[in-house]
Amino acid sequence: MTHSRSREQRLKALACFPIEDVWGIGRRNFRRLAFEGVRTAGDFAAKSETWVSNMFSKPGVQTWLELCGYDVIAFSELPEKKSMTVSRTFSSAISDRTKLEGELCNFMASCCRKLRAQHSVCAQFVVFVGTSRFAEGGANYLSGVVTPPVPTSNLQELLGYMLMAFRRQFMGGVPYKRGGVIMTQLMDENAVQADLFDVRDRAKDERLQNAIDSLNARFGKEFVRFVSQSPDNENYKTCNLSPPILNSVRRHRGCEKLASF
């Protein structure tokens, strides 16, 4: 009797839970599931295992099993953090766009290192800059929300999205005193679903990122960096790569070149 009541309560709860809020589903899969008439976690749990296996990879099947009441996803497989913030108050106000972009790129690089360390990817982030809270009229903030087409931890890709978002919002002549990057939606890297319309060569992106990570692990954090990152920070001493280092990057794991913004 208790088991039956517990199952009934679980099914009622799932029927009220939107499918897009289920961990590992995401917005892209939500649209595909909505087309199949799946709008709640209950609808998803009611599908057969064969149907789920045909629609999803292993993480999707694990999510379905969890909704059906089976414990298959270990806590160690979940992201260590659901959000992440790297921000700083500048020692002096910055109004130059290039300098601001350099600082923001440093923040994004820090976020990406943390993401890869915990095997997570970012599905959405916010980039912002703000004036001093002591300025006349109080602090004024500019921000942009970015949703990558495919969740990723690749620094090259995320820098591109961030710079485009920032340049759309930037207002020149304003002394900005603070800036940062807030990653608001993190997920396990193994739960990412491929996008049919994705045009990036992600295998090549991964080889480049792995090459950079390997060299930085060997020679020191940010020994190899993208040119859009600020050289003013004490962690960013190497402004240009010497030919031997660049050749090492090119040779490492088939990497062809070091891209930059």
mmCIF file of C-alpha atoms in Angstrom:
data_model
loop_
_atom_site.group_PDB
_atom_site.id
_atom_site.type_symbol
_atom_site.label_atom_id
_atom_site.label_comp_id
_atom_site.label_asym_id
_atom_site.label_seq_id
_atom_site.Cartn_x
_atom_site.Cartn_y
_atom_site.Cartn_z
ATOM 1 C CA MET A 1 0.000 0.000 0.000
ATOM 2 C CA THR A 2 2.842 2.361 0.927
ATOM 3 C CA HIS A 3 4.716 1.566 -2.297
ATOM 4 C CA SER A 4 1.585 2.203 -4.373
ATOM 5 C CA ARG A 5 0.976 5.539 -2.647
ATOM 6 C CA SER A 6 4.616 6.538 -3.133
ATOM 7 C CA ARG A 7 4.417 5.713 -6.837
ATOM 8 C CA GLU A 8 1.173 7.651 -7.163
ATOM 9 C CA GLN A 9 2.718 10.700 -5.499
ATOM 10 C CA ARG A 10 5.759 10.490 -7.752
ATOM 11 C CA LEU A 11 3.636 10.361 -10.897
ATOM 12 C CA LYS A 12 1.556 13.357 -9.741
ATOM 13 C CA ALA A 13 4.709 15.336 -9.092
ATOM 14 C CA LEU A 14 6.188 14.448 -12.488
ATOM 15 C CA ALA A 15 2.953 15.446 -14.232
ATOM 16 C CA CYS A 16 3.368 18.979 -12.841
ATOM 17 C CA PHE A 17 7.072 19.313 -13.680
ATOM 18 C CA PRO A 18 7.892 20.936 -17.075
ATOM 19 C CA ILE A 19 10.157 18.765 -19.212
ATOM 20 C CA GLU A 20 12.505 21.692 -19.993
ATOM 21 C CA ASP A 21 13.369 21.936 -16.280
ATOM 22 C CA VAL A 22 14.550 18.340 -16.057
ATOM 23 C CA TRP A 23 18.337 18.062 -15.603
ATOM 24 C CA GLY A 24 20.020 16.972 -18.830
ATOM 25 C CA ILE A 25 17.093 17.850 -21.132
ATOM 26 C CA GLY A 26 17.705 21.492 -22.037
ATOM 27 C CA ARG A 27 15.908 23.772 -24.464
ATOM 28 C CA ARG A 28 17.012 22.098 -27.697
ATOM 29 C CA ASN A 29 15.728 18.695 -26.584
ATOM 30 C CA PHE A 30 12.627 20.369 -25.189
ATOM 31 C CA ARG A 31 11.601 21.491 -28.678
ATOM 32 C CA ARG A 32 12.141 17.998 -30.046
ATOM 33 C CA LEU A 33 10.170 16.415 -27.199
ATOM 34 C CA ALA A 34 7.365 18.975 -27.503
ATOM 35 C CA PHE A 35 6.985 17.926 -31.150
ATOM 36 C CA GLU A 36 6.471 14.355 -29.872
ATOM 37 C CA GLY A 37 3.853 15.529 -27.377
ATOM 38 C CA VAL A 38 6.155 15.296 -24.345
ATOM 39 C CA ARG A 39 5.603 18.423 -22.232
ATOM 40 C CA THR A 40 6.106 17.210 -18.661
ATOM 41 C CA ALA A 41 8.467 14.888 -16.812
ATOM 42 C CA GLY A 42 5.480 12.577 -16.430
ATOM 43 C CA ASP A 43 5.003 12.384 -20.201
ATOM 44 C CA PHE A 44 8.682 11.519 -20.573
ATOM 45 C CA ALA A 45 8.609 8.852 -17.855
ATOM 46 C CA ALA A 46 5.588 7.235 -19.544
ATOM 47 C CA LYS A 47 7.583 6.582 -22.740
ATOM 48 C CA SER A 48 9.101 3.155 -23.380
ATOM 49 C CA GLU A 49 12.806 2.499 -22.931
ATOM 50 C CA THR A 50 13.100 1.668 -26.632
ATOM 51 C CA TRP A 51 11.619 5.038 -27.588
ATOM 52 C CA VAL A 52 13.957 6.894 -25.205
ATOM 53 C CA SER A 53 17.009 4.963 -26.440
ATOM 54 C CA ASN A 54 16.190 5.915 -30.028
ATOM 55 C CA MET A 55 15.849 9.586 -29.089
ATOM 56 C CA PHE A 56 18.706 10.026 -26.616
ATOM 57 C CA SER A 57 22.219 8.923 -25.778
ATOM 58 C CA LYS A 58 23.176 7.300 -22.465
ATOM 59 C CA PRO A 59 22.685 10.418 -20.257
ATOM 60 C CA GLY A 60 19.138 10.835 -21.609
ATOM 61 C CA VAL A 61 18.315 7.207 -20.869
ATOM 62 C CA GLN A 62 19.753 7.613 -17.358
ATOM 63 C CA THR A 63 17.529 10.639 -16.799
ATOM 64 C CA TRP A 64 14.483 8.641 -17.954
ATOM 65 C CA LEU A 65 15.377 5.788 -15.569
ATOM 66 C CA GLU A 66 15.723 8.264 -12.678
ATOM 67 C CA LEU A 67 12.260 9.655 -13.448
ATOM 68 C CA CYS A 68 10.939 6.088 -13.439
ATOM 69 C CA GLY A 69 12.267 5.618 -9.908
ATOM 70 C CA TYR A 70 15.618 3.901 -10.490
ATOM 71 C CA ASP A 71 18.821 5.266 -8.930
ATOM 72 C CA VAL A 72 21.340 5.208 -11.776
ATOM 73 C CA ILE A 73 23.055 8.634 -11.737
ATOM 74 C CA ALA A 74 25.681 8.910 -9.021
ATOM 75 C CA PHE A 75 26.107 12.238 -7.266
ATOM 76 C CA SER A 76 29.703 12.297 -8.520
ATOM 77 C CA GLU A 77 28.374 12.530 -12.078
ATOM 78 C CA LEU A 78 26.528 15.788 -11.433
ATOM 79 C CA PRO A 79 28.188 19.174 -11.942
ATOM 80 C CA GLU A 80 29.994 20.443 -8.850
ATOM 81 C CA LYS A 81 28.399 23.865 -9.294
ATOM 82 C CA LYS A 82 25.188 25.063 -10.898
ATOM 83 C CA SER A 83 26.548 28.565 -11.485
ATOM 84 C CA MET A 84 29.897 30.310 -11.503
ATOM 85 C CA THR A 85 31.028 33.931 -11.230
ATOM 86 C CA VAL A 86 34.385 35.572 -11.902
ATOM 87 C CA SER A 87 34.383 39.345 -11.407
ATOM 88 C CA ARG A 88 36.637 42.094 -10.131
ATOM 89 C CA THR A 89 36.671 45.756 -9.153
ATOM 90 C CA PHE A 90 39.340 47.455 -11.245
ATOM 91 C CA SER A 91 42.139 49.358 -9.498
ATOM 92 C CA SER A 92 41.253 52.375 -11.661
ATOM 93 C CA ALA A 93 38.256 53.093 -13.862
ATOM 94 C CA ILE A 94 38.480 51.917 -17.493
ATOM 95 C CA SER A 95 36.690 53.577 -20.396
ATOM 96 C CA ASP A 96 38.740 52.110 -23.251
ATOM 97 C CA ARG A 97 36.860 49.277 -24.949
ATOM 98 C CA THR A 98 39.942 47.217 -25.786
ATOM 99 C CA LYS A 99 41.172 47.270 -22.185
ATOM 100 C CA LEU A 100 37.740 46.331 -20.887
ATOM 101 C CA GLU A 101 37.537 43.457 -23.345
ATOM 102 C CA GLY A 102 40.943 42.252 -22.195
ATOM 103 C CA GLU A 103 39.784 42.108 -18.586
ATOM 104 C CA LEU A 104 36.541 40.352 -19.515
ATOM 105 C CA CYS A 105 38.453 37.807 -21.604
ATOM 106 C CA ASN A 106 40.631 37.077 -18.561
ATOM 107 C CA PHE A 107 37.492 36.432 -16.527
ATOM 108 C CA MET A 108 36.104 34.115 -19.203
ATOM 109 C CA ALA A 109 39.416 32.211 -19.345
ATOM 110 C CA SER A 110 39.225 31.672 -15.592
ATOM 111 C CA CYS A 111 35.639 30.404 -15.852
ATOM 112 C CA CYS A 112 36.567 27.976 -18.634
ATOM 113 C CA ARG A 113 39.476 26.542 -16.636
ATOM 114 C CA LYS A 114 37.100 25.839 -13.759
ATOM 115 C CA LEU A 115 34.500 24.335 -16.088
ATOM 116 C CA ARG A 116 36.954 21.907 -17.638
ATOM 117 C CA ALA A 117 38.372 21.003 -14.230
ATOM 118 C CA GLN A 118 34.943 19.782 -13.108
ATOM 119 C CA HIS A 119 33.973 18.382 -16.553
ATOM 120 C CA SER A 120 31.109 20.812 -16.991
ATOM 121 C CA VAL A 121 29.906 22.987 -19.858
ATOM 122 C CA CYS A 122 28.072 26.290 -19.960
ATOM 123 C CA ALA A 123 24.610 26.633 -21.525
ATOM 124 C CA GLN A 124 24.150 30.328 -20.706
ATOM 125 C CA PHE A 125 26.219 33.181 -19.288
ATOM 126 C CA VAL A 126 26.061 36.904 -18.535
ATOM 127 C CA VAL A 127 28.821 39.431 -19.248
ATOM 128 C CA PHE A 128 28.655 42.789 -17.468
ATOM 129 C CA VAL A 129 30.509 46.002 -16.651
ATOM 130 C CA GLY A 130 29.487 48.695 -14.191
ATOM 131 C CA THR A 131 30.443 52.149 -12.988
ATOM 132 C CA SER A 132 31.414 52.964 -9.419
ATOM 133 C CA ARG A 133 28.634 52.862 -6.856
ATOM 134 C CA PHE A 134 29.940 56.216 -5.630
ATOM 135 C CA ALA A 135 29.354 57.870 -9.004
ATOM 136 C CA GLU A 136 26.682 60.529 -9.296
ATOM 137 C CA GLY A 137 23.347 58.758 -9.582
ATOM 138 C CA GLY A 138 24.801 55.485 -8.303
ATOM 139 C CA ALA A 139 26.214 52.532 -10.178
ATOM 140 C CA ASN A 140 25.167 51.966 -13.777
ATOM 141 C CA TYR A 141 25.526 48.507 -15.329
ATOM 142 C CA LEU A 142 25.623 47.204 -18.886
ATOM 143 C CA SER A 143 25.064 43.491 -19.382
ATOM 144 C CA GLY A 144 24.386 40.925 -22.058
ATOM 145 C CA VAL A 145 22.963 37.409 -21.810
ATOM 146 C CA VAL A 146 24.440 34.796 -24.136
ATOM 147 C CA THR A 147 23.061 31.326 -24.905
ATOM 148 C CA PRO A 148 25.583 29.320 -26.981
ATOM 149 C CA PRO A 149 23.962 27.134 -29.663
ATOM 150 C CA VAL A 150 25.637 24.123 -28.013
ATOM 151 C CA PRO A 151 26.732 24.112 -24.331
ATOM 152 C CA THR A 152 30.519 24.261 -24.221
ATOM 153 C CA SER A 153 33.632 24.938 -22.145
ATOM 154 C CA ASN A 154 35.765 25.838 -25.165
ATOM 155 C CA LEU A 155 37.429 29.183 -24.491
ATOM 156 C CA GLN A 156 37.853 30.158 -28.140
ATOM 157 C CA GLU A 157 34.138 29.738 -28.826
ATOM 158 C CA LEU A 158 32.922 31.432 -25.646
ATOM 159 C CA LEU A 159 35.248 34.407 -26.147
ATOM 160 C CA GLY A 160 33.682 35.009 -29.546
ATOM 161 C CA TYR A 161 30.131 34.990 -28.179
ATOM 162 C CA MET A 162 31.105 37.165 -25.219
ATOM 163 C CA LEU A 163 32.843 39.830 -27.302
ATOM 164 C CA MET A 164 29.905 40.092 -29.700
ATOM 165 C CA ALA A 165 27.481 40.521 -26.805
ATOM 166 C CA PHE A 166 29.691 43.078 -25.075
ATOM 167 C CA ARG A 167 30.230 45.185 -28.199
ATOM 168 C CA ARG A 168 26.483 45.416 -28.770
ATOM 169 C CA GLN A 169 26.055 46.950 -25.296
ATOM 170 C CA PHE A 170 29.231 49.023 -24.947
ATOM 171 C CA MET A 171 28.973 52.780 -24.451
ATOM 172 C CA GLY A 172 32.197 54.742 -24.926
ATOM 173 C CA GLY A 173 33.397 57.542 -22.678
ATOM 174 C CA VAL A 174 32.007 55.943 -19.500
ATOM 175 C CA PRO A 175 34.456 55.094 -16.674
ATOM 176 C CA TYR A 176 33.722 51.485 -15.735
ATOM 177 C CA LYS A 177 34.952 50.353 -12.353
ATOM 178 C CA ARG A 178 33.802 46.735 -12.266
ATOM 179 C CA GLY A 179 33.226 43.846 -14.656
ATOM 180 C CA GLY A 180 32.653 40.127 -14.698
ATOM 181 C CA VAL A 181 31.272 36.950 -16.204
ATOM 182 C CA ILE A 182 28.446 34.968 -14.584
ATOM 183 C CA MET A 183 27.813 31.452 -15.862
ATOM 184 C CA THR A 184 24.205 30.801 -14.944
ATOM 185 C CA GLN A 185 23.491 27.385 -16.484
ATOM 186 C CA LEU A 186 26.063 24.623 -16.072
ATOM 187 C CA MET A 187 25.639 20.998 -16.993
ATOM 188 C CA ASP A 188 27.697 17.816 -17.189
ATOM 189 C CA GLU A 189 29.769 17.634 -20.369
ATOM 190 C CA ASN A 190 28.480 14.104 -21.034
ATOM 191 C CA ALA A 191 24.870 15.313 -21.076
ATOM 192 C CA VAL A 192 25.293 17.587 -24.103
ATOM 193 C CA GLN A 193 23.151 16.681 -27.097
ATOM 194 C CA ALA A 194 24.452 17.350 -30.624
ATOM 195 C CA ASP A 195 22.747 20.039 -32.700
ATOM 196 C CA LEU A 196 21.830 19.092 -36.255
ATOM 197 C CA PHE A 197 22.578 22.630 -37.464
ATOM 198 C CA ASP A 198 25.879 23.045 -35.597
ATOM 199 C CA VAL A 199 28.514 24.261 -38.071
ATOM 200 C CA ARG A 200 31.585 24.294 -35.813
ATOM 201 C CA ASP A 201 34.320 21.704 -36.179
ATOM 202 C CA ARG A 202 34.163 20.659 -32.535
ATOM 203 C CA ALA A 203 36.763 17.923 -32.892
ATOM 204 C CA LYS A 204 39.259 20.525 -34.080
ATOM 205 C CA ASP A 205 38.184 22.934 -31.309
ATOM 206 C CA GLU A 206 38.807 20.219 -28.746
ATOM 207 C CA ARG A 207 42.272 19.434 -30.130
ATOM 208 C CA LEU A 208 43.232 23.096 -29.913
ATOM 209 C CA GLN A 209 41.866 23.465 -26.387
ATOM 210 C CA ASN A 210 43.610 20.300 -25.237
ATOM 211 C CA ALA A 211 46.873 21.522 -26.736
ATOM 212 C CA ILE A 212 46.604 24.851 -24.916
ATOM 213 C CA ASP A 213 45.653 23.162 -21.629
ATOM 214 C CA SER A 214 48.580 20.758 -21.951
ATOM 215 C CA LEU A 215 51.100 23.536 -22.577
ATOM 216 C CA ASN A 216 49.710 25.666 -19.756
ATOM 217 C CA ALA A 217 49.888 22.710 -17.397
ATOM 218 C CA ARG A 218 53.519 22.196 -18.381
ATOM 219 C CA PHE A 219 54.791 25.796 -18.468
ATOM 220 C CA GLY A 220 52.386 27.632 -16.134
ATOM 221 C CA LYS A 221 48.841 28.991 -16.099
ATOM 222 C CA GLU A 222 48.105 31.200 -19.126
ATOM 223 C CA PHE A 223 51.539 30.601 -20.663
ATOM 224 C CA VAL A 224 49.564 30.249 -23.895
ATOM 225 C CA ARG A 225 46.623 32.581 -24.191
ATOM 226 C CA PHE A 226 44.417 34.314 -26.736
ATOM 227 C CA VAL A 227 45.556 37.752 -27.831
ATOM 228 C CA SER A 228 42.255 39.306 -26.738
ATOM 229 C CA GLN A 229 43.152 38.591 -23.107
ATOM 230 C CA SER A 230 44.603 41.528 -21.200
ATOM 231 C CA PRO A 231 48.426 41.532 -20.892
ATOM 232 C CA ASP A 232 48.236 43.891 -17.898
ATOM 233 C CA ASN A 233 47.330 41.252 -15.351
ATOM 234 C CA GLU A 234 50.310 39.663 -13.603
ATOM 235 C CA ASN A 235 49.126 36.247 -14.749
ATOM 236 C CA TYR A 236 49.428 37.248 -18.409
ATOM 237 C CA LYS A 237 53.104 37.939 -19.057
ATOM 238 C CA THR A 238 53.430 36.309 -22.484
ATOM 239 C CA CYS A 239 52.010 38.701 -25.078
ATOM 240 C CA ASN A 240 53.238 36.784 -28.131
ATOM 241 C CA LEU A 241 54.190 33.199 -28.748
ATOM 242 C CA SER A 242 57.746 32.474 -29.849
ATOM 243 C CA PRO A 243 58.115 30.301 -33.008
ATOM 244 C CA PRO A 244 59.274 27.217 -31.019
ATOM 245 C CA ILE A 245 56.245 27.386 -28.731
ATOM 246 C CA LEU A 246 53.851 28.017 -31.627
ATOM 247 C CA ASN A 247 55.327 25.048 -33.477
ATOM 248 C CA SER A 248 54.847 22.946 -30.356
ATOM 249 C CA VAL A 249 51.177 23.942 -30.281
ATOM 250 C CA ARG A 250 50.782 23.072 -33.954
ATOM 251 C CA ARG A 251 52.359 19.652 -33.503
ATOM 252 C CA HIS A 252 50.470 18.809 -30.325
ATOM 253 C CA ARG A 253 47.594 16.395 -31.064
ATOM 254 C CA GLY A 254 47.228 17.523 -34.645
ATOM 255 C CA CYS A 255 46.515 21.147 -33.784
ATOM 256 C CA GLU A 256 46.959 23.318 -36.900
ATOM 257 C CA LYS A 257 47.054 26.853 -35.532
ATOM 258 C CA LEU A 258 46.397 29.033 -32.538
ATOM 259 C CA ALA A 259 43.242 31.008 -33.222
ATOM 260 C CA SER A 260 42.769 34.483 -31.826
ATOM 261 C CA PHE A 261 40.259 37.316 -31.597
#
